[in-house]
Amino acid sequence: MLANLDRIVEGGGVLEIKTAGLRSQGQWEDGVPLAYQIQVLHQLAVTGKAWADVAVLIGGQEFRIYQIERDEERIAQFVAMEKTFWDHVEKETAPEVDGSESSNRALALLYPRTAAVMVDYTERKEMNLLFKTLLEARQRTKAAENNEALLEQRVKEAIGFAEGAIFSQGKAMWKLSKPSRSLDTKKLTQEHPELTAPYWGEKPGSRCFTVMEGD
């Protein structure tokens, strides 16, 4: 394995230097963001060092240093994942979809367009089972969403005009948000099309996945 280091620190550690804009300041409030934790744990795996200091300058104004200790369990997990990833690279095989948003983005990139054909899987037992399982999962999700909506409405009803309610397991808030202003772009375009015309741009289409039960 390889790793690019910013600095090796005397005493058995490494140093990773970061900068962050004010917009990403919140990502650092609870410590080092996960992506950077993985990065420095990989560095510790490669170097054998015991700890890493992550130094970050936020918004060009606030300087922080976080220390990440070597964690053999997490390192072993990441190394195994890296090996799996590299096996796919060497064999030129795509990993299986896993239900993550990353898989959604990968599928959208792999299959951005459509051809005017329908694939017939009516005689494929395994594909029909897959589709049946999807329908059942959607039915369970819909039922759970309906039940959640009902329970939420009952809690709102119990809160009434108050801004929230306290329960033994926590609290629920139903607060009034501050008024906001928005630009009516539709009206502006209708009444002053010459003003909006230079700012119109074309957005590429995307594929929409829908499921229909029955023939």
Coordinates of N, CA, C and O in Angstrom, one line a residue, residues 54-193:
V54 N -4.1 16.0 12.9 CA -4.8 16.6 11.7 C -4.9 18.1 12.1 O -5.6 18.5 13.0
A55 N -4.2 19.0 11.4 CA -4.2 20.4 11.6 C -5.1 21.0 10.5 O -4.9 20.8 9.3
V56 N -6.0 21.9 10.9 CA -6.9 22.5 9.9 C -7.0 24.0 10.2 O -7.1 24.4 11.4
L57 N -7.0 24.8 9.1 CA -7.2 26.2 9.2 C -8.6 26.5 8.6 O -8.8 26.2 7.4
I58 N -9.5 27.0 9.4 CA -10.9 27.1 9.0 C -11.2 28.6 8.7 O -11.0 29.5 9.5
G59 N -11.6 28.8 7.5 CA -12.0 30.2 7.0 C -10.8 31.1 7.1 O -11.0 32.4 7.1
G60 N -9.6 30.6 7.0 CA -8.4 31.4 7.1 C -8.2 32.1 8.4 O -7.3 33.0 8.5
Q61 N -8.9 31.7 9.4 CA -8.9 32.5 10.7 C -8.7 31.6 11.9 O -8.0 31.9 12.8
E62 N -9.4 30.4 12.0 CA -9.3 29.6 13.2 C -8.5 28.4 12.9 O -8.8 27.6 12.0
F63 N -7.5 28.1 13.8 CA -6.6 27.0 13.6 C -6.9 26.0 14.7 O -7.0 26.3 15.9
R64 N -7.1 24.7 14.2 CA -7.3 23.6 15.2 C -6.4 22.5 14.9 O -6.0 22.3 13.7
I65 N -6.2 21.7 15.9 CA -5.4 20.4 15.8 C -6.2 19.3 16.5 O -6.6 19.4 17.6
Y66 N -6.4 18.3 15.7 CA -7.1 17.1 16.3 C -6.1 15.9 16.2 O -5.3 15.8 15.3
Q67 N -6.1 15.0 17.2 CA -5.3 13.9 17.2 C -6.1 12.6 17.0 O -7.1 12.4 17.7
I68 N -5.7 11.7 16.1 CA -6.4 10.5 15.9 C -5.4 9.3 16.3 O -4.3 9.3 15.7
E69 N -5.8 8.5 17.2 CA -5.0 7.4 17.6 C -5.1 6.2 16.7 O -6.2 6.0 16.0
R70 N -4.1 5.4 16.6 CA -4.1 4.2 15.8 C -5.2 3.3 16.3 O -5.3 3.1 17.5
D71 N -6.1 2.8 15.4 CA -7.2 1.9 15.8 C -7.1 0.7 14.9 O -7.5 0.7 13.7
E72 N -6.6 -0.4 15.5 CA -6.3 -1.6 14.7 C -7.6 -2.2 14.1 O -7.5 -2.7 12.9
E73 N -8.7 -2.1 14.8 CA -9.9 -2.7 14.3 C -10.4 -2.0 13.1 O -10.8 -2.6 12.1
R74 N -10.4 -0.6 13.2 CA -10.9 0.2 12.0 C -9.9 0.1 10.8 O -10.3 0.0 9.7
I75 N -8.6 0.0 11.2 CA -7.6 -0.1 10.1 C -7.8 -1.4 9.3 O -7.8 -1.5 8.1
A76 N -8.0 -2.5 10.1 CA -8.2 -3.8 9.4 C -9.5 -3.8 8.5 O -9.5 -4.3 7.4
Q77 N -10.5 -3.1 9.0 CA -11.7 -2.9 8.2 C -11.5 -2.2 6.9 O -11.9 -2.6 5.8
F78 N -10.8 -1.0 7.0 CA -10.5 -0.2 5.9 C -9.6 -0.9 4.9 O -9.8 -0.8 3.7
V79 N -8.6 -1.6 5.4 CA -7.6 -2.3 4.5 C -8.4 -3.4 3.7 O -8.1 -3.6 2.5
A80 N -9.3 -4.1 4.4 CA -10.1 -5.1 3.7 C -10.9 -4.5 2.6 O -11.1 -5.0 1.5
M81 N -11.5 -3.3 2.9 CA -12.3 -2.6 1.9 C -11.5 -2.2 0.7 O -11.9 -2.2 -0.4
E82 N -10.3 -1.7 1.0 CA -9.4 -1.2 0.0 C -8.9 -2.4 -0.9 O -8.9 -2.2 -2.1
K83 N -8.7 -3.5 -0.3 CA -8.3 -4.7 -1.1 C -9.4 -5.1 -2.0 O -9.2 -5.5 -3.2
T84 N -10.7 -5.1 -1.5 CA -11.8 -5.5 -2.3 C -11.9 -4.5 -3.5 O -12.2 -4.9 -4.6
F85 N -11.8 -3.2 -3.2 CA -11.9 -2.2 -4.2 C -10.8 -2.4 -5.3 O -11.1 -2.4 -6.5
W86 N -9.6 -2.7 -4.9 CA -8.5 -2.8 -5.8 C -8.6 -4.1 -6.6 O -8.2 -4.2 -7.8
D87 N -9.2 -5.2 -6.0 CA -9.5 -6.4 -6.8 C -10.4 -6.1 -7.9 O -10.3 -6.6 -9.0
H88 N -11.4 -5.3 -7.7 CA -12.4 -4.9 -8.8 C -11.7 -4.1 -9.9 O -11.9 -4.3 -11.0
V89 N -10.7 -3.2 -9.4 CA -10.0 -2.5 -10.4 C -9.1 -3.4 -11.3 O -9.1 -3.3 -12.5
E90 N -8.4 -4.3 -10.7 CA -7.5 -5.2 -11.4 C -8.3 -6.1 -12.4 O -7.9 -6.4 -13.5
K91 N -9.5 -6.6 -11.9 CA -10.3 -7.5 -12.7 C -11.2 -6.8 -13.6 O -11.9 -7.5 -14.4
E92 N -11.3 -5.5 -13.5 CA -12.2 -4.6 -14.3 C -13.6 -5.1 -14.2 O -14.3 -5.3 -15.2
T93 N -14.0 -5.4 -13.0 CA -15.4 -5.8 -12.7 C -16.1 -4.8 -11.8 O -15.4 -4.3 -10.8
A94 N -17.3 -4.4 -12.0 CA -18.0 -3.4 -11.2 C -18.5 -4.1 -9.9 O -18.9 -5.3 -9.9
P95 N -18.4 -3.4 -8.8 CA -18.9 -4.0 -7.5 C -20.4 -4.1 -7.6 O -21.1 -3.4 -8.4
E96 N -21.0 -5.0 -6.8 CA -22.5 -5.1 -6.8 C -23.1 -3.8 -6.1 O -22.5 -3.2 -5.3
V97 N -24.3 -3.5 -6.6 CA -25.0 -2.4 -5.9 C -25.3 -2.8 -4.5 O -25.5 -3.9 -4.2
D98 N -25.3 -1.7 -3.6 CA -25.5 -2.0 -2.2 C -26.6 -1.2 -1.5 O -26.7 -1.2 -0.3
G99 N -27.4 -0.5 -2.3 CA -28.5 0.3 -1.7 C -28.0 1.7 -1.3 O -28.9 2.4 -0.8
S100 N -26.8 2.0 -1.5 CA -26.3 3.3 -1.1 C -26.6 4.4 -2.1 O -26.8 4.1 -3.3
E101 N -26.4 5.7 -1.7 CA -26.6 6.8 -2.6 C -25.4 6.7 -3.6 O -25.6 7.1 -4.8
S102 N -24.3 6.2 -3.2 CA -23.1 6.1 -4.1 C -23.5 5.2 -5.3 O -23.1 5.4 -6.4
S103 N -24.2 4.1 -5.0 CA -24.6 3.2 -6.1 C -25.6 3.8 -7.0 O -25.6 3.6 -8.2
N104 N -26.5 4.7 -6.5 CA -27.4 5.4 -7.3 C -26.7 6.3 -8.3 O -27.0 6.4 -9.5
R105 N -25.7 7.0 -7.8 CA -24.9 7.9 -8.6 C -24.1 7.1 -9.7 O -24.0 7.6 -10.8
A106 N -23.6 6.0 -9.3 CA -22.8 5.2 -10.2 C -23.7 4.7 -11.4 O -23.3 4.7 -12.5
L107 N -24.9 4.2 -11.0 CA -25.9 3.7 -12.1 C -26.3 4.8 -13.0 O -26.4 4.6 -14.2
A108 N -26.5 6.0 -12.4 CA -26.8 7.2 -13.3 C -25.7 7.5 -14.3 O -26.0 7.9 -15.4
L109 N -24.5 7.4 -13.8 CA -23.3 7.7 -14.7 C -23.1 6.5 -15.7 O -22.8 6.8 -16.9
L110 N -23.4 5.3 -15.3 CA -23.2 4.2 -16.2 C -24.3 4.1 -17.3 O -24.0 3.7 -18.5
Y111 N -25.5 4.5 -16.9 CA -26.6 4.4 -17.9 C -27.4 5.7 -18.0 O -28.5 5.8 -17.5
P112 N -26.7 6.7 -18.5 CA -27.4 8.1 -18.5 C -28.5 8.2 -19.5 O -29.3 9.1 -19.4
R113 N -28.5 7.4 -20.6 CA -29.5 7.5 -21.6 C -30.4 6.2 -21.7 O -30.0 5.2 -21.2
T114 N -31.4 6.3 -22.5 CA -32.3 5.2 -22.7 C -32.5 4.9 -24.2 O -32.3 5.8 -25.1
A115 N -32.7 3.6 -24.5 CA -33.1 3.2 -25.9 C -34.6 2.9 -25.9 O -35.1 2.4 -24.9
A116 N -35.3 3.1 -27.0 CA -36.7 2.9 -27.1 C -37.1 1.4 -27.2 O -37.7 1.0 -28.1
V117 N -36.7 0.7 -26.2 CA -37.0 -0.8 -26.1 C -37.4 -1.1 -24.7 O -37.0 -0.4 -23.7
M118 N -38.1 -2.3 -24.6 CA -38.4 -2.8 -23.2 C -37.7 -4.2 -23.1 O -37.8 -5.0 -24.1
V119 N -37.1 -4.5 -22.0 CA -36.5 -5.8 -21.8 C -37.5 -6.7 -21.2 O -38.2 -6.4 -20.3
D120 N -37.7 -7.9 -21.8 CA -38.7 -8.8 -21.4 C -38.1 -9.9 -20.5 O -37.3 -10.7 -20.9
Y121 N -38.5 -9.8 -19.2 CA -38.0 -10.7 -18.2 C -39.2 -11.6 -17.7 O -39.0 -12.3 -16.7
T122 N -40.3 -11.7 -18.4 CA -41.4 -12.5 -18.0 C -41.1 -14.0 -17.8 O -41.8 -14.6 -17.0
E123 N -40.2 -14.5 -18.5 CA -39.8 -15.9 -18.4 C -38.6 -16.1 -17.5 O -38.2 -17.3 -17.4
R124 N -38.1 -15.1 -16.9 CA -36.9 -15.2 -16.1 C -37.4 -15.3 -14.6 O -37.8 -14.3 -14.0
K125 N -37.3 -16.5 -14.0 CA -37.8 -16.7 -12.7 C -37.1 -15.8 -11.7 O -37.8 -15.2 -10.8
E126 N -35.8 -15.7 -11.7 CA -35.0 -14.9 -10.7 C -35.3 -13.4 -10.8 O -35.4 -12.7 -9.8
M127 N -35.6 -13.0 -12.1 CA -35.9 -11.5 -12.3 C -37.3 -11.2 -11.8 O -37.6 -10.2 -11.2
N128 N -38.2 -12.2 -12.0 CA -39.6 -12.0 -11.5 C -39.6 -12.0 -10.0 O -40.4 -11.2 -9.4
L129 N -38.8 -12.8 -9.4 CA -38.7 -12.8 -7.9 C -38.1 -11.5 -7.4 O -38.6 -11.0 -6.4
L130 N -37.1 -11.0 -8.1 CA -36.6 -9.7 -7.7 C -37.6 -8.6 -7.8 O -37.7 -7.8 -6.8
F131 N -38.4 -8.6 -8.9 CA -39.4 -7.5 -9.0 C -40.5 -7.7 -7.9 O -41.0 -6.7 -7.4
K132 N -40.9 -8.9 -7.7 CA -41.9 -9.2 -6.6 C -41.4 -8.7 -5.3 O -42.2 -8.1 -4.5
T133 N -40.2 -9.0 -5.0 CA -39.6 -8.5 -3.7 C -39.6 -7.0 -3.6 O -39.8 -6.4 -2.5
L134 N -39.3 -6.3 -4.7 CA -39.3 -4.9 -4.8 C -40.7 -4.3 -4.5 O -40.9 -3.4 -3.7
L135 N -41.7 -4.9 -5.1 CA -43.1 -4.5 -4.9 C -43.5 -4.7 -3.4 O -44.1 -3.8 -2.8
E136 N -43.1 -5.8 -2.8 CA -43.4 -6.0 -1.4 C -42.7 -5.1 -0.5 O -43.3 -4.6 0.5
A137 N -41.5 -4.7 -0.8 CA -40.7 -3.8 0.0 C -41.4 -2.4 -0.1 O -41.4 -1.7 0.9
R138 N -41.8 -2.0 -1.3 CA -42.5 -0.7 -1.4 C -43.8 -0.7 -0.7 O -44.2 0.4 -0.1
Q139 N -44.5 -1.8 -0.6 CA -45.8 -1.8 0.1 C -45.5 -1.7 1.6 O -46.2 -0.9 2.3
R140 N -44.4 -2.3 2.1 CA -44.1 -2.2 3.5 C -43.7 -0.7 3.8 O -44.0 -0.2 4.9
T141 N -42.9 -0.1 2.9 CA -42.4 1.2 3.1 C -43.6 2.2 3.2 O -43.7 3.1 4.0
K142 N -44.6 2.0 2.2 CA -45.7 2.9 2.2 C -46.6 2.7 3.5 O -47.0 3.7 4.0
A143 N -46.7 1.5 3.9 CA -47.5 1.3 5.2 C -46.8 1.9 6.3 O -47.5 2.6 7.2
A144 N -45.5 1.8 6.4 CA -44.7 2.5 7.5 C -44.8 4.0 7.4 O -44.9 4.6 8.4
E145 N -44.7 4.5 6.2 CA -44.9 6.0 6.0 C -46.2 6.5 6.5 O -46.4 7.5 7.1
N146 N -47.3 5.7 6.1 CA -48.6 6.1 6.5 C -48.8 6.1 8.0 O -49.4 7.0 8.6
N147 N -48.2 5.0 8.6 CA -48.3 4.9 10.1 C -47.5 6.0 10.8 O -48.0 6.6 11.8
E148 N -46.4 6.4 10.2 CA -45.6 7.5 10.8 C -46.3 8.8 10.7 O -46.3 9.6 11.6
A149 N -47.0 9.0 9.5 CA -47.7 10.3 9.3 C -48.9 10.4 10.3 O -49.2 11.4 10.9
L150 N -49.6 9.2 10.6 CA -50.7 9.2 11.5 C -50.2 9.5 12.9 O -50.8 10.4 13.6
L151 N -49.1 8.9 13.3 CA -48.5 9.1 14.7 C -48.1 10.6 14.8 O -48.3 11.2 15.9
E152 N -47.4 11.1 13.8 CA -47.0 12.5 13.8 C -48.2 13.5 14.0 O -48.1 14.4 14.7
Q153 N -49.3 13.2 13.2 CA -50.4 14.0 13.3 C -51.0 14.0 14.7 O -51.5 15.0 15.3
R154 N -51.0 12.8 15.4 CA -51.6 12.7 16.7 C -50.7 13.5 17.7 O -51.3 14.1 18.6
V155 N -49.4 13.5 17.5 CA -48.5 14.2 18.4 C -48.7 15.7 18.2 O -48.8 16.5 19.2
K156 N -48.9 16.2 16.9 CA -49.2 17.6 16.7 C -50.5 18.0 17.3 O -50.6 19.1 17.9
E157 N -51.5 17.1 17.2 CA -52.8 17.4 17.8 C -52.6 17.6 19.3 O -53.3 18.5 19.9
A158 N -51.8 16.8 19.9 CA -51.5 16.9 21.4 C -50.8 18.1 21.7 O -51.0 18.7 22.8
I159 N -49.9 18.6 20.9 CA -49.1 19.8 21.1 C -50.0 21.1 21.0 O -49.9 22.0 21.8
G160 N -50.9 21.1 20.1 CA -51.9 22.2 19.9 C -51.1 23.5 19.6 O -50.3 23.6 18.7
F161 N -51.4 24.5 20.4 CA -50.8 25.9 20.2 C -49.5 26.0 20.9 O -48.8 27.0 20.7
A162 N -49.0 25.0 21.6 CA -47.7 25.1 22.2 C -46.6 24.9 21.2 O -46.9 24.5 20.0
E163 N -45.4 25.2 21.5 CA -44.3 25.1 20.5 C -43.7 23.7 20.6 O -42.9 23.3 19.7
G164 N -44.1 22.9 21.6 CA -43.5 21.6 21.7 C -44.1 20.9 22.9 O -44.9 21.4 23.6
A165 N -43.6 19.6 23.0 CA -44.1 18.8 24.2 C -42.9 17.9 24.6 O -42.1 17.5 23.8
I166 N -42.9 17.7 25.9 CA -41.8 16.9 26.5 C -42.4 15.5 26.9 O -43.5 15.4 27.4
F167 N -41.6 14.5 26.5 CA -42.0 13.1 26.8 C -40.9 12.4 27.6 O -39.8 13.0 27.7
S168 N -41.2 11.3 28.2 CA -40.2 10.6 29.0 C -39.0 10.2 28.1 O -37.9 10.0 28.6
Q169 N -39.2 9.9 26.8 CA -38.1 9.5 25.9 C -37.5 10.6 25.2 O -36.5 10.4 24.4
G170 N -38.0 11.9 25.3 CA -37.5 13.0 24.5 C -38.5 14.1 24.4 O -39.4 14.3 25.2
K171 N -38.4 14.8 23.3 CA -39.3 15.9 23.1 C -39.7 16.1 21.6 O -38.9 15.6 20.7
A172 N -40.8 16.7 21.3 CA -41.2 17.0 19.9 C -41.5 18.5 19.8 O -42.1 19.0 20.7
M173 N -41.0 19.1 18.8 CA -41.1 20.5 18.6 C -42.0 20.8 17.3 O -41.9 20.1 16.3
W174 N -42.9 21.8 17.5 CA -43.7 22.2 16.3 C -43.8 23.7 16.3 O -44.7 24.3 16.7
K175 N -42.6 24.3 15.9 CA -42.4 25.7 16.0 C -42.8 26.4 14.7 O -42.7 25.8 13.6
L176 N -43.1 27.7 14.8 CA -43.4 28.5 13.7 C -42.1 29.1 13.1 O -41.3 29.7 13.9
S177 N -41.8 28.8 11.9 CA -40.6 29.3 11.3 C -40.8 30.8 11.0 O -41.9 31.4 10.9
K178 N -39.6 31.5 10.8 CA -39.6 32.9 10.5 C -40.2 33.2 9.1 O -39.9 32.3 8.2
P179 N -40.9 34.3 8.9 CA -41.3 34.6 7.5 C -40.1 34.7 6.6 O -39.0 35.1 7.0
S180 N -40.3 34.3 5.3 CA -39.2 34.4 4.4 C -39.7 35.0 3.1 O -40.9 35.1 2.8
R181 N -38.8 35.6 2.3 CA -39.2 36.2 1.0 C -38.6 35.3 -0.1 O -37.5 34.8 0.0
S182 N -39.3 35.2 -1.2 CA -38.9 34.5 -2.4 C -39.2 35.3 -3.6 O -40.2 36.1 -3.7
L183 N -38.4 35.0 -4.7 CA -38.7 35.7 -5.9 C -39.6 34.8 -6.8 O -39.4 33.6 -7.0
D184 N -40.7 35.5 -7.2 CA -41.7 34.8 -8.1 C -41.1 34.8 -9.5 O -41.4 35.7 -10.3
T185 N -40.3 33.9 -9.9 CA -39.6 33.8 -11.2 C -40.6 33.7 -12.3 O -40.4 34.2 -13.4
K186 N -41.7 32.9 -12.0 CA -42.7 32.7 -13.1 C -43.4 34.0 -13.5 O -43.5 34.4 -14.7
K187 N -43.8 34.8 -12.4 CA -44.4 36.1 -12.7 C -43.4 37.1 -13.4 O -43.8 37.8 -14.3
L188 N -42.2 37.1 -12.9 CA -41.2 37.9 -13.4 C -41.0 37.6 -14.9 O -40.9 38.5 -15.7
T189 N -40.9 36.4 -15.3 CA -40.7 36.0 -16.7 C -41.9 36.4 -17.5 O -41.7 36.8 -18.7
Q190 N -43.1 36.2 -17.0 CA -44.3 36.6 -17.7 C -44.4 38.1 -18.0 O -44.7 38.5 -19.1
E191 N -44.0 38.9 -17.0 CA -44.2 40.3 -17.1 C -42.9 41.0 -17.7 O -43.0 42.1 -18.3
H192 N -41.8 40.4 -17.5 CA -40.5 41.0 -18.0 C -39.6 39.9 -18.6 O -38.5 39.7 -18.1
P193 N -40.0 39.3 -19.7 CA -39.2 38.2 -20.3 C -37.9 38.7 -20.7 O -36.9 37.9 -20.7

